[in-house]
Coordinates of N, CA and C and ligand atoms in Angstrom, one line a residue:
X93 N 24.5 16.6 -8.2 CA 25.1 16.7 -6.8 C 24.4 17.9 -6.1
X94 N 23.9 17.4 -4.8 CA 23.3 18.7 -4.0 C 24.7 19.5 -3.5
X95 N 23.8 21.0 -3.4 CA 24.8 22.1 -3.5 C 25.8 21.9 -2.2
X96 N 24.9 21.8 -1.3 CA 26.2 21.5 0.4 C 27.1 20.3 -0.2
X97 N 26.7 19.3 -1.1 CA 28.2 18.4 -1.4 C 28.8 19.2 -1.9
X98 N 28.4 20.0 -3.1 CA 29.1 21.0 -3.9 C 30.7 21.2 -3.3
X99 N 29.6 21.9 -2.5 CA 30.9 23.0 -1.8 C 31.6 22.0 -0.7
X100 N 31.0 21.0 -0.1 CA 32.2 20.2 0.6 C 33.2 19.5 -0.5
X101 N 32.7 19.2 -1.7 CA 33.6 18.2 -2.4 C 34.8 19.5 -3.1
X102 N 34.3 21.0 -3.3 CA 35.1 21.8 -4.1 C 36.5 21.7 -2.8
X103 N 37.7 21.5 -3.2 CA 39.0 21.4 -2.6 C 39.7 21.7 -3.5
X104 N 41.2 22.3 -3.3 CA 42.4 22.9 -4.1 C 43.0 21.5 -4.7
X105 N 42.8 21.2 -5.6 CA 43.7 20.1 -6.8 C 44.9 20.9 -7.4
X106 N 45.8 20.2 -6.5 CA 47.4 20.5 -7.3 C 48.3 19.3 -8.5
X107 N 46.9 18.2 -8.8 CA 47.7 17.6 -9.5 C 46.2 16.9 -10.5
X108 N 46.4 17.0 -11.7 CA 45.8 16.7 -13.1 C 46.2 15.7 -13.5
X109 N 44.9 15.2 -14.5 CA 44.9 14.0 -15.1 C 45.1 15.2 -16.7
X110 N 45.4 14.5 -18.2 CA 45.8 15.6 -19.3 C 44.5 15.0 -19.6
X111 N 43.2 14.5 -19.9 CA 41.7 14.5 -20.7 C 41.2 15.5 -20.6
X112 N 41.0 15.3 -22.1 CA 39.7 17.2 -22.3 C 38.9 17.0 -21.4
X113 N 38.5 18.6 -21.5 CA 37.3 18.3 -20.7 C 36.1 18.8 -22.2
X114 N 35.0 17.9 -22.3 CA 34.0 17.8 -23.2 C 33.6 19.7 -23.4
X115 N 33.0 19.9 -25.0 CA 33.1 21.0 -24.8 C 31.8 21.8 -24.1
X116 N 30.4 20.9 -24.1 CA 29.2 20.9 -23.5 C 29.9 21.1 -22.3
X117 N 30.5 20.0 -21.5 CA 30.9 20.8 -20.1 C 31.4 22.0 -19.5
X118 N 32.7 22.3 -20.8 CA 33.3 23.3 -20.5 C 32.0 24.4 -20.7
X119 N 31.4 24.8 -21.8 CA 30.2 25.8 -21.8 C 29.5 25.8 -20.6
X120 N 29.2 25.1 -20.1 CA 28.3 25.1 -18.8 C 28.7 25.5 -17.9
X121 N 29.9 25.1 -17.5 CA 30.8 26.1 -16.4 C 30.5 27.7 -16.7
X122 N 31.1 27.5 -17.6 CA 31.4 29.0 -18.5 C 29.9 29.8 -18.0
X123 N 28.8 29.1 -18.4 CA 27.8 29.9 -18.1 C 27.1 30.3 -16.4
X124 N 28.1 29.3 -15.9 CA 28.0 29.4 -14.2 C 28.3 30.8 -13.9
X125 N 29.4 31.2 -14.4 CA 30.5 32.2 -14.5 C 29.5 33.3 -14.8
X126 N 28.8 33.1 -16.1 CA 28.1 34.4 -17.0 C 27.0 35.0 -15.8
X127 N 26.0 33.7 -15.4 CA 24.9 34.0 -13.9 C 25.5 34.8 -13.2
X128 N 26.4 34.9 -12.9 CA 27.3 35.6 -11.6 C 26.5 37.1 -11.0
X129 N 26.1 37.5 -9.8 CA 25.8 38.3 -9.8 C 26.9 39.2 -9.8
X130 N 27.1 41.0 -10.0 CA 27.7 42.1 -10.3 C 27.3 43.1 -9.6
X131 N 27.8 44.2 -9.1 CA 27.2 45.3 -8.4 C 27.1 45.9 -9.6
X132 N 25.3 46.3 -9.4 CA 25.1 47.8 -10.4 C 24.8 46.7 -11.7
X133 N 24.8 45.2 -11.8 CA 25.2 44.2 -13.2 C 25.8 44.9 -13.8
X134 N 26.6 45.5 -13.6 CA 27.6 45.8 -14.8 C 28.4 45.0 -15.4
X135 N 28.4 43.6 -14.6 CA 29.5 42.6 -15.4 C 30.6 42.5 -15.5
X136 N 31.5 43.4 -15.2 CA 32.9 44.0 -15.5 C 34.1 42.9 -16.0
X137 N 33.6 41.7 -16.1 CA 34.3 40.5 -16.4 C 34.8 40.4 -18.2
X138 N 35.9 39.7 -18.2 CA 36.1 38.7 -19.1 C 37.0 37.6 -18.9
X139 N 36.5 36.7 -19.3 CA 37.4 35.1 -18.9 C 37.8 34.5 -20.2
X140 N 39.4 34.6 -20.0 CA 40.4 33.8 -20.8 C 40.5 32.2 -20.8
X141 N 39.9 31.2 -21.9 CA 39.9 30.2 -21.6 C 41.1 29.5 -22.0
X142 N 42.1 29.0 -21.6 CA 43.4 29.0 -22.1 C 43.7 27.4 -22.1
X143 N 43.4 27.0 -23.5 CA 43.8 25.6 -23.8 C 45.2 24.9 -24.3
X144 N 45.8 26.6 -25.3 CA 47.0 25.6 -25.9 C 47.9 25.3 -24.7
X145 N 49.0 24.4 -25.0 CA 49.5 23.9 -24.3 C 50.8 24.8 -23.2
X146 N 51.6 25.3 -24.8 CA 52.2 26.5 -24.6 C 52.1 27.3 -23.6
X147 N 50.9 27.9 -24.3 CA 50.8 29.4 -23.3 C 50.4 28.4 -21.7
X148 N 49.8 27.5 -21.7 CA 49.3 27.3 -20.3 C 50.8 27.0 -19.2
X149 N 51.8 26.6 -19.9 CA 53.2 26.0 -19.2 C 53.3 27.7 -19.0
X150 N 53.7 28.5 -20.0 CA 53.8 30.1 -20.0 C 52.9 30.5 -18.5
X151 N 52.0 30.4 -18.4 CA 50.9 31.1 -17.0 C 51.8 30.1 -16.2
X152 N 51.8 28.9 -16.1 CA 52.8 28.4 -14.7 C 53.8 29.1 -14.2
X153 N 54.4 29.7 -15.2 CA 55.7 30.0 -14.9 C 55.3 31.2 -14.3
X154 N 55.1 32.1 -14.7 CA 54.0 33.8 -14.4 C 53.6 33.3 -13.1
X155 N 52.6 32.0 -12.5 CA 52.3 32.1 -11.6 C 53.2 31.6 -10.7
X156 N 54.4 32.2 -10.5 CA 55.6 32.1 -9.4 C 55.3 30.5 -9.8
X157 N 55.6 29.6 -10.6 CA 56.4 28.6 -11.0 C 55.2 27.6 -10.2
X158 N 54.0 27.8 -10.6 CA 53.4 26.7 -9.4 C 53.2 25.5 -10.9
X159 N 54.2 24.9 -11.5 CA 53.8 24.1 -12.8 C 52.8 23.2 -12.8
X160 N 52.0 22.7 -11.7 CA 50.9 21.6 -11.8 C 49.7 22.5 -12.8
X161 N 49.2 24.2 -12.3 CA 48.6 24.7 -13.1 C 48.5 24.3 -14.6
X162 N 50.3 23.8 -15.9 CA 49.7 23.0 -17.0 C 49.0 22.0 -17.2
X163 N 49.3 21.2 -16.0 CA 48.8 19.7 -16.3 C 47.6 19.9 -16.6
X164 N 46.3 20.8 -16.3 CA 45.2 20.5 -16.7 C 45.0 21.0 -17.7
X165 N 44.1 20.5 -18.4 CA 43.7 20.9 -20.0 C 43.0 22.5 -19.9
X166 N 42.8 22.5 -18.9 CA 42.0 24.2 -19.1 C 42.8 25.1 -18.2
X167 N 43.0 26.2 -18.5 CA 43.2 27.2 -17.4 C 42.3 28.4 -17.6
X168 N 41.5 29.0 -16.5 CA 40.6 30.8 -16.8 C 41.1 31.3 -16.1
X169 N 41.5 32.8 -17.1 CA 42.2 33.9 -16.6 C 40.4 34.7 -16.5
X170 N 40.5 35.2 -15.2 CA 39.3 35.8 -14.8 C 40.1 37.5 -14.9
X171 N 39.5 38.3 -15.7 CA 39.8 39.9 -16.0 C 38.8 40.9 -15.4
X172 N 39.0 41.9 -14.9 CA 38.2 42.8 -14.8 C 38.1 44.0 -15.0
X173 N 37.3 44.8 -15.8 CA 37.6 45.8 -16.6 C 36.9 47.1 -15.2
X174 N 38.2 47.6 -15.1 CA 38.2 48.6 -13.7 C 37.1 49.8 -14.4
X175 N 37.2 50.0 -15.0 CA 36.7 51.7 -15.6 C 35.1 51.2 -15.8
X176 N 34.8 49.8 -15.5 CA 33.8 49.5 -15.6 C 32.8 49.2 -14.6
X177 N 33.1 49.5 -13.4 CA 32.6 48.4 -12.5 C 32.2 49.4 -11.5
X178 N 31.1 49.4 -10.6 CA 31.3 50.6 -9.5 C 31.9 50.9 -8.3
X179 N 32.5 52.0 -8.2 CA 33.7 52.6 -8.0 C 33.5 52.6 -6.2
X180 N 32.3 52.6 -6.1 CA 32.2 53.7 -4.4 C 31.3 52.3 -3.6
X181 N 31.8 51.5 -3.3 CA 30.7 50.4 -2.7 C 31.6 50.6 -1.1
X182 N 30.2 50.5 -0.5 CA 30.5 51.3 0.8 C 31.3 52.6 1.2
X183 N 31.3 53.4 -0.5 CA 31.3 54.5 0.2 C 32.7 54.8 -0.3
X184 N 33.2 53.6 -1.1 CA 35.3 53.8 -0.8 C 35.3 52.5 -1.8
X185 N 35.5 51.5 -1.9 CA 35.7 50.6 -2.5 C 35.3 49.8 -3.6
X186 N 36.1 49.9 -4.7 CA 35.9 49.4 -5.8 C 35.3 48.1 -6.2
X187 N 34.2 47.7 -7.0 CA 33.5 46.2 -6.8 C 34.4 45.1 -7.2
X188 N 35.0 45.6 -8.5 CA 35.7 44.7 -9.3 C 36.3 43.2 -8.8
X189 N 37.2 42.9 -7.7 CA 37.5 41.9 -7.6 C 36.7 41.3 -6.5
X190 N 35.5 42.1 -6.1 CA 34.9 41.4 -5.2 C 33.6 40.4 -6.8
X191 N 33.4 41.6 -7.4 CA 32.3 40.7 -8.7 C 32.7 40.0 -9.7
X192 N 34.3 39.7 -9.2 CA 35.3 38.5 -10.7 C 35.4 37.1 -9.5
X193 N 35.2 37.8 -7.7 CA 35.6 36.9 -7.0 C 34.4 36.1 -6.8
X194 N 33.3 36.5 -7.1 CA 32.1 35.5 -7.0 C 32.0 34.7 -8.3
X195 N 31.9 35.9 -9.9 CA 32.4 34.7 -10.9 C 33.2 34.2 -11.1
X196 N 34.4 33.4 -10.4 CA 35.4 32.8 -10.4 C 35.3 31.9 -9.9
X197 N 34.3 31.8 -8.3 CA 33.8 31.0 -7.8 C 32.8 29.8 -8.2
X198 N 31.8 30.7 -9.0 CA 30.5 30.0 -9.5 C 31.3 29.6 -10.6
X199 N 32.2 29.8 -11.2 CA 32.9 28.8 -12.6 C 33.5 27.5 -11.2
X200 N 33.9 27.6 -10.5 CA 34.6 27.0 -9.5 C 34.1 26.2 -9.1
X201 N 32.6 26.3 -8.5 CA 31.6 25.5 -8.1 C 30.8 25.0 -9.1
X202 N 30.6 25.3 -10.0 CA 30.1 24.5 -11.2 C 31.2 23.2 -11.7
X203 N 32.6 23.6 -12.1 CA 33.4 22.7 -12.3 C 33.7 21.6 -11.2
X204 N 33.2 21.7 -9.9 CA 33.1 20.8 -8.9 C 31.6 19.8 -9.3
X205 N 30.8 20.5 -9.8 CA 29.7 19.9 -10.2 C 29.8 18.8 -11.2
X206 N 30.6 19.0 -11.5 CA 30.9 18.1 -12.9 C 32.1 17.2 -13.2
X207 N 32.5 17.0 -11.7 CA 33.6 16.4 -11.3 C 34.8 16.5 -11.8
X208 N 35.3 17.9 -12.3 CA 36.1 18.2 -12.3 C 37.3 18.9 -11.1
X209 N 38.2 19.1 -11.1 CA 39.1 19.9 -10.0 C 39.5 21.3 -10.6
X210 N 39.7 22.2 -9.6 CA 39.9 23.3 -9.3 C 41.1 23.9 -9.0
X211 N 41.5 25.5 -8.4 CA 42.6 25.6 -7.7 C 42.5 26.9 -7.8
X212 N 42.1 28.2 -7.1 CA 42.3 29.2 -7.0 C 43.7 29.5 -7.1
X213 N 44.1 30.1 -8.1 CA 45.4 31.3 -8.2 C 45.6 32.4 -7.9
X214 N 45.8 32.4 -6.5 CA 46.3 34.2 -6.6 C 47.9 34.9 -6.3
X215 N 48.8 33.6 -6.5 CA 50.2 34.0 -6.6 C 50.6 33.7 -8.0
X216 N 50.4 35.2 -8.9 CA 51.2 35.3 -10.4 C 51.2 37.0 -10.4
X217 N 52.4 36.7 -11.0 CA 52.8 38.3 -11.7 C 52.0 38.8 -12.5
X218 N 51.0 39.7 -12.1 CA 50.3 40.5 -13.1 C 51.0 40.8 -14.3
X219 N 51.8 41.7 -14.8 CA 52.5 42.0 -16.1 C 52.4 40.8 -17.0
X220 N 53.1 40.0 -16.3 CA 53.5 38.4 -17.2 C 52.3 38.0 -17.8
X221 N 51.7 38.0 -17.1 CA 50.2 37.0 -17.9 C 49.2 38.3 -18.3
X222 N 49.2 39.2 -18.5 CA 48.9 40.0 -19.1 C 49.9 39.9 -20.4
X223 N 51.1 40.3 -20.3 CA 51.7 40.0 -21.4 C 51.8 38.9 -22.1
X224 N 51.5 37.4 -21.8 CA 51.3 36.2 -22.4 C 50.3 36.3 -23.3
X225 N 49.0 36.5 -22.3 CA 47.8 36.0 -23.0 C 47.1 37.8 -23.6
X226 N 47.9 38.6 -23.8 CA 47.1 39.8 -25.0 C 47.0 40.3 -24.1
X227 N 46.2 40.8 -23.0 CA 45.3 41.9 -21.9 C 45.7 42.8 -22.4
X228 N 44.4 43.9 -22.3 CA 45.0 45.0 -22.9 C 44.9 45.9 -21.0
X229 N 45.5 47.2 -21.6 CA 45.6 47.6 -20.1 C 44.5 48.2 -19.4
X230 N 43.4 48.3 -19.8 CA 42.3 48.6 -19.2 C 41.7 47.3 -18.3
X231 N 42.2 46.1 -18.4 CA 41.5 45.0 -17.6 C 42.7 44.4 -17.2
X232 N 42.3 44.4 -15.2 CA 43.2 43.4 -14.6 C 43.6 42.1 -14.2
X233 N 43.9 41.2 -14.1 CA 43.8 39.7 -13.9 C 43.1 40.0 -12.3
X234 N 42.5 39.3 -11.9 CA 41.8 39.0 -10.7 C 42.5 37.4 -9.9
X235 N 42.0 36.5 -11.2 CA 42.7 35.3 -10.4 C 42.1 34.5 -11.9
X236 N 43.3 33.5 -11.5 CA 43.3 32.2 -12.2 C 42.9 30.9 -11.5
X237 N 42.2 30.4 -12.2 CA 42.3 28.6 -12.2 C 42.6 27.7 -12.8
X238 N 43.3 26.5 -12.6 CA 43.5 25.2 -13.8 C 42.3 24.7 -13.8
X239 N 41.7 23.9 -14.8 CA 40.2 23.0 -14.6 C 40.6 21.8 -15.0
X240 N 40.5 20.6 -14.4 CA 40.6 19.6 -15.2 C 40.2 18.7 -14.1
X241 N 40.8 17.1 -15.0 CA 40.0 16.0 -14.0 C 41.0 15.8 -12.9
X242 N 40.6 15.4 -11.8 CA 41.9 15.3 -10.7 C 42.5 14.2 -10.7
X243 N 44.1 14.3 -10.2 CA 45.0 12.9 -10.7 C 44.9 12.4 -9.1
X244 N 45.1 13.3 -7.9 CA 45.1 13.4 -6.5 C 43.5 13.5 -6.1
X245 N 43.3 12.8 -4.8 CA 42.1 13.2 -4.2 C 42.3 13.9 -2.8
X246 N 42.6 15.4 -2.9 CA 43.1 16.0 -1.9 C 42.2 15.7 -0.7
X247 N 42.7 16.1 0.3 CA 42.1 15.9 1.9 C 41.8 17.2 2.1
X248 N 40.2 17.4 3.0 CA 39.9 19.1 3.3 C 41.1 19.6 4.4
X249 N 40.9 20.7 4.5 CA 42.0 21.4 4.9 C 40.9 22.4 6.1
X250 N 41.9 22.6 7.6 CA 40.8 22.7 9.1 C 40.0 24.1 8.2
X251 N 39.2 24.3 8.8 CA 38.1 25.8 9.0 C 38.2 26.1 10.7
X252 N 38.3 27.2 10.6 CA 37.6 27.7 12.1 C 36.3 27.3 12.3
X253 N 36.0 27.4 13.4 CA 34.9 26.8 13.7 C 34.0 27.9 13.5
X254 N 32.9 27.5 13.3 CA 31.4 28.4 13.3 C 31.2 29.8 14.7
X255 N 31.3 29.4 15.7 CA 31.5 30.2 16.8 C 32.1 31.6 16.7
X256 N 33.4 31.1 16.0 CA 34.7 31.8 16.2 C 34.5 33.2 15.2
X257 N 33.8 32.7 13.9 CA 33.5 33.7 12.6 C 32.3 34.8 12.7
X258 N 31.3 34.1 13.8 CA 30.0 34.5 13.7 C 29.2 35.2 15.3
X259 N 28.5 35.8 14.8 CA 28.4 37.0 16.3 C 26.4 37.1 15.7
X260 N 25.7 36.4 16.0 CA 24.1 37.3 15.8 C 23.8 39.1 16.2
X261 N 23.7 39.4 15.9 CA 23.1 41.1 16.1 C 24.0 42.0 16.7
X262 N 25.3 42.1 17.1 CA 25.9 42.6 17.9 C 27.2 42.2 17.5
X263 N 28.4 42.5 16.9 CA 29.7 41.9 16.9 C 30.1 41.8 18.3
X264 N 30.6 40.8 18.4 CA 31.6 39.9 19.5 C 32.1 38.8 18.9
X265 N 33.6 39.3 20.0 CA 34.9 38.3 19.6 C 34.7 37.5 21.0
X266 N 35.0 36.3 20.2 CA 35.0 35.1 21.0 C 36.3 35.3 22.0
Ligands
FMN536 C1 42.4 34.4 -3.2 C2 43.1 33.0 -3.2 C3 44.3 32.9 -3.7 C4 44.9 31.6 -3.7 N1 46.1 31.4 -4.4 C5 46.6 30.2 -4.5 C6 47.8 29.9 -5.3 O1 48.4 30.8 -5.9 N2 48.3 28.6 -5.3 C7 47.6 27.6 -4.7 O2 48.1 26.5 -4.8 N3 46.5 27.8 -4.0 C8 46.0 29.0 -3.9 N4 44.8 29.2 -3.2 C9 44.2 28.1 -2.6 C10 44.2 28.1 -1.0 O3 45.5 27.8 -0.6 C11 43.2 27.1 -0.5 O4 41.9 27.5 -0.9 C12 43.1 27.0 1.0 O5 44.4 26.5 1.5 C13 42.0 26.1 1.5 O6 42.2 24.8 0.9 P1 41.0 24.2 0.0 O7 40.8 25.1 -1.2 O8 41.5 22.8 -0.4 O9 39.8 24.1 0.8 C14 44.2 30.5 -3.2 C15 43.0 30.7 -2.6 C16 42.4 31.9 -2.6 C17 41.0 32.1 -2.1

Protein backbone atom coordinates (compact mmCIF):
# COMPACT_ATOMS: atom_id res chain seq x y z
CA UNK A 1 0.00 0.00 0.00
CA UNK A 2 1.48 3.48 -0.95
CA UNK A 3 1.99 5.63 2.14
CA UNK A 4 -0.70 8.59 1.20
CA UNK A 5 -3.33 5.45 1.14
CA UNK A 6 -1.71 4.60 4.33
CA UNK A 7 -2.73 7.33 6.05
CA UNK A 8 -6.04 7.93 4.19
CA UNK A 9 -7.16 4.29 4.91
CA UNK A 10 -5.76 4.59 8.90
CA UNK A 11 -9.45 5.62 10.65
CA UNK A 12 -10.70 4.98 14.36
CA UNK A 13 -12.23 1.17 14.40
CA UNK A 14 -14.64 0.80 17.21
CA UNK A 15 -15.69 -2.55 16.33
CA UNK A 16 -13.50 -6.04 15.73
CA UNK A 17 -13.59 -9.12 14.13
CA UNK A 18 -11.95 -11.96 17.32
CA UNK A 19 -8.97 -13.53 14.42
CA UNK A 20 -5.43 -13.52 15.51
CA UNK A 21 -3.53 -11.49 14.14
CA UNK A 22 -0.46 -13.77 12.53
CA UNK A 23 2.57 -13.55 14.64
CA UNK A 24 5.04 -12.32 11.51
CA UNK A 25 2.56 -9.55 11.37
CA UNK A 26 2.16 -8.64 14.75
CA UNK A 27 6.39 -8.46 14.85
CA UNK A 28 6.35 -6.22 12.02
CA UNK A 29 4.19 -3.63 13.38
CA UNK A 30 6.06 -3.98 16.55
CA UNK A 31 9.19 -3.16 14.59
CA UNK A 32 7.30 -0.01 12.97
CA UNK A 33 7.10 1.09 16.64
CA UNK A 34 11.04 0.08 17.45
CA UNK A 35 12.16 2.69 13.90
CA UNK A 36 10.41 5.43 15.67
CA UNK A 37 12.39 8.33 15.85
CA UNK A 38 13.22 9.85 19.76
CA UNK A 39 14.65 13.02 20.88
CA UNK A 40 18.37 12.74 21.92
CA UNK A 41 17.33 8.46 20.61
CA UNK A 42 16.93 7.74 23.78
CA UNK A 43 13.90 5.62 23.17
CA UNK A 44 12.15 6.15 26.33
CA UNK A 45 9.50 3.54 25.25
CA UNK A 46 8.05 0.23 26.26
CA UNK A 47 5.03 -1.48 24.59
CA UNK A 48 2.70 -3.82 26.37
CA UNK A 49 1.38 -6.34 24.01
CA UNK A 50 -1.75 -7.42 25.66
CA UNK A 51 -3.27 -10.70 24.31
CA UNK A 52 -5.02 -12.57 27.13
CA UNK A 53 -8.41 -12.08 27.09
CA UNK A 54 -8.90 -11.14 30.63
CA UNK A 55 -6.69 -8.49 31.16
CA UNK A 56 -7.80 -6.99 27.76
CA UNK A 57 -11.81 -6.76 29.04
CA UNK A 58 -9.73 -5.45 32.42
CA UNK A 59 -8.02 -2.29 30.06
CA UNK A 60 -11.80 -1.71 28.76
CA UNK A 61 -13.04 -1.10 31.76
CA UNK A 62 -9.90 1.29 32.93
CA UNK A 63 -10.51 2.90 29.68
CA UNK A 64 -13.74 4.70 31.00
CA UNK A 65 -15.74 1.51 29.83
CA UNK A 66 -15.07 2.06 26.04
CA UNK A 67 -15.59 -2.27 25.84
CA UNK A 68 -15.12 -2.58 21.91
CA UNK A 69 -11.21 -2.04 22.86
CA UNK A 70 -11.61 -6.29 23.93
CA UNK A 71 -12.96 -7.35 20.94
CA UNK A 72 -9.68 -7.14 19.25
CA UNK A 73 -7.17 -9.79 19.70
CA UNK A 74 -4.37 -7.27 20.49
CA UNK A 75 -4.28 -4.34 22.63
CA UNK A 76 -0.48 -1.94 23.10
CA UNK A 77 -0.12 -0.23 26.11
CA UNK A 78 2.57 2.38 24.86
CA UNK A 79 4.79 3.45 28.32
CA UNK A 80 7.21 5.99 28.71
CA UNK A 81 9.99 5.93 30.95
CA UNK A 82 10.07 9.90 32.18
CA UNK A 83 13.56 9.86 33.98
CA UNK A 84 14.55 8.81 30.63
CA UNK A 85 13.80 10.93 27.95
CA UNK A 86 14.94 14.70 27.43
CA UNK A 87 13.68 16.97 29.82
CA UNK A 88 14.16 20.63 28.22
CA UNK A 89 12.85 20.47 24.39
CA UNK A 90 12.23 23.95 23.59
CA UNK A 91 13.62 25.02 26.44
CA UNK A 92 10.63 23.68 28.98
CA UNK A 93 9.14 20.55 27.72
CA UNK A 94 9.46 17.19 28.34
CA UNK A 95 9.89 14.74 24.97
CA UNK A 96 8.25 11.69 26.36
CA UNK A 97 4.74 11.75 25.02
CA UNK A 98 5.62 13.59 22.15
CA UNK A 99 8.41 10.33 21.32
CA UNK A 100 5.58 7.45 22.51
CA UNK A 101 3.23 9.82 20.26
CA UNK A 102 5.09 9.18 17.03
CA UNK A 103 5.80 5.43 18.15
CA UNK A 104 2.26 4.74 18.70
CA UNK A 105 1.60 6.12 15.45
CA UNK A 106 4.16 4.24 13.26
CA UNK A 107 2.75 0.89 15.19
CA UNK A 108 -0.63 2.62 13.95
CA UNK A 109 0.31 3.16 10.50
CA UNK A 110 1.99 0.05 10.04
CA UNK A 111 -1.07 -1.91 11.33
CA UNK A 112 -3.13 0.05 8.63
CA UNK A 113 -0.60 -1.41 6.36
CA UNK A 114 -1.46 -4.73 6.92
CA UNK A 115 -5.11 -4.25 6.98
CA UNK A 116 -5.60 -4.27 10.19
CA UNK A 117 -7.78 -1.51 12.38
CA UNK A 118 -6.68 0.77 14.90
CA UNK A 119 -8.10 3.23 17.58
CA UNK A 120 -6.12 5.70 19.58
CA UNK A 121 -6.88 5.65 23.43
CA UNK A 122 -6.52 8.46 25.31
CA UNK A 123 -9.54 8.22 27.70
CA UNK A 124 -8.25 5.63 30.64
CA UNK A 125 -7.43 5.96 34.18
CA UNK A 126 -3.77 5.93 34.48
CA UNK A 127 -3.58 4.06 38.07
CA UNK A 128 -5.90 1.25 36.68
CA UNK A 129 -4.01 -0.02 33.87
CA UNK A 130 -0.90 0.53 35.47
CA UNK A 131 -2.20 -1.55 38.14
CA UNK A 132 -3.70 -4.33 35.70
CA UNK A 133 -0.88 -4.78 33.51
CA UNK A 134 2.39 -4.64 36.33
CA UNK A 135 3.91 -0.84 35.39
CA UNK A 136 6.12 -0.06 37.66
CA UNK A 137 6.17 3.65 38.71
CA UNK A 138 8.89 5.01 36.92
CA UNK A 139 6.97 4.62 33.38
CA UNK A 140 3.70 6.30 32.36
CA UNK A 141 0.95 5.03 30.06
CA UNK A 142 0.98 7.53 27.09
CA UNK A 143 -1.81 5.82 25.11
CA UNK A 144 -3.37 2.74 24.08
CA UNK A 145 -4.56 0.89 21.09
CA UNK A 146 -6.82 -2.25 20.13
CA UNK A 147 -5.28 -4.00 16.89
CA UNK A 148 -7.22 -6.26 15.05
CA UNK A 149 -9.21 -7.01 11.86
CA UNK A 150 -12.11 -4.53 11.44
CA UNK A 151 -15.84 -5.86 11.89
CA UNK A 152 -17.12 -1.95 10.68
CA UNK A 153 -15.75 -0.04 7.76
CA UNK A 154 -15.78 3.35 9.49
CA UNK A 155 -16.43 6.59 7.36
CA UNK A 156 -13.42 9.46 7.49
CA UNK A 157 -14.35 12.03 9.83
CA UNK A 158 -14.21 16.33 8.37
CA UNK A 159 -10.39 17.84 8.67
CA UNK A 160 -10.07 21.48 8.43
CA UNK A 161 -9.09 22.50 5.49
CA UNK A 162 -5.43 23.10 4.38
CA UNK A 163 -5.71 27.04 4.42
CA UNK A 164 -7.06 27.23 7.81
CA UNK A 165 -3.78 25.08 9.56
CA UNK A 166 -1.10 26.61 7.40
CA UNK A 167 0.49 30.13 7.05
CA UNK A 168 4.19 29.92 4.64
CA UNK A 169 6.87 32.12 6.43
CA UNK A 170 5.00 34.42 8.60
CA UNK A 171 2.07 33.10 10.92
CA UNK A 172 -1.37 34.26 9.96
CA UNK A 173 -4.79 33.39 10.95
CA UNK A 174 -7.13 33.04 8.38
C1 LIG B 1 -4.66 11.58 21.69
C2 LIG B 1 -5.90 10.88 21.19
C3 LIG B 1 -6.76 10.30 22.09
C4 LIG B 1 -7.91 9.61 21.64
N1 LIG B 1 -8.68 8.93 22.54
C5 LIG B 1 -9.72 8.19 22.09
C6 LIG B 1 -10.46 7.36 22.97
O1 LIG B 1 -10.18 7.25 24.16
N2 LIG B 1 -11.49 6.64 22.46
C7 LIG B 1 -11.82 6.67 21.14
O2 LIG B 1 -12.78 5.97 20.75
N3 LIG B 1 -11.14 7.45 20.26
C8 LIG B 1 -10.09 8.18 20.70
N4 LIG B 1 -9.34 8.92 19.82
C9 LIG B 1 -9.67 8.88 18.38
C10 LIG B 1 -10.24 10.22 17.87
O3 LIG B 1 -11.54 10.37 18.35
C11 LIG B 1 -10.18 10.18 16.34
O4 LIG B 1 -8.85 10.03 15.92
C12 LIG B 1 -10.75 11.45 15.71
O5 LIG B 1 -12.12 11.57 16.00
C13 LIG B 1 -10.61 11.42 14.19
O6 LIG B 1 -11.21 10.26 13.64
P1 LIG B 1 -10.33 9.21 12.81
O7 LIG B 1 -9.28 8.64 13.73
O8 LIG B 1 -11.32 8.14 12.37
O9 LIG B 1 -9.74 9.92 11.64
C14 LIG B 1 -8.21 9.58 20.25
C15 LIG B 1 -7.32 10.19 19.34
C16 LIG B 1 -6.17 10.81 19.81
C17 LIG B 1 -5.21 11.38 18.79
Amino acid sequence: MDFYEVVRKRLSVRRYRPDPIPDEVLNRILEAGRLAPSAKNLQPWHFIVVKDERLRKELAVACRNQHFIAEAPVVVCGCADRNRCYAKMGGIIHSYPVDLGIAMEHIILAATAEGLGTCWIGAFEEPEVKRILAIPDHLTVVALTPIGYPAVQPQPRSRKPLDEIVSFDYYRKR
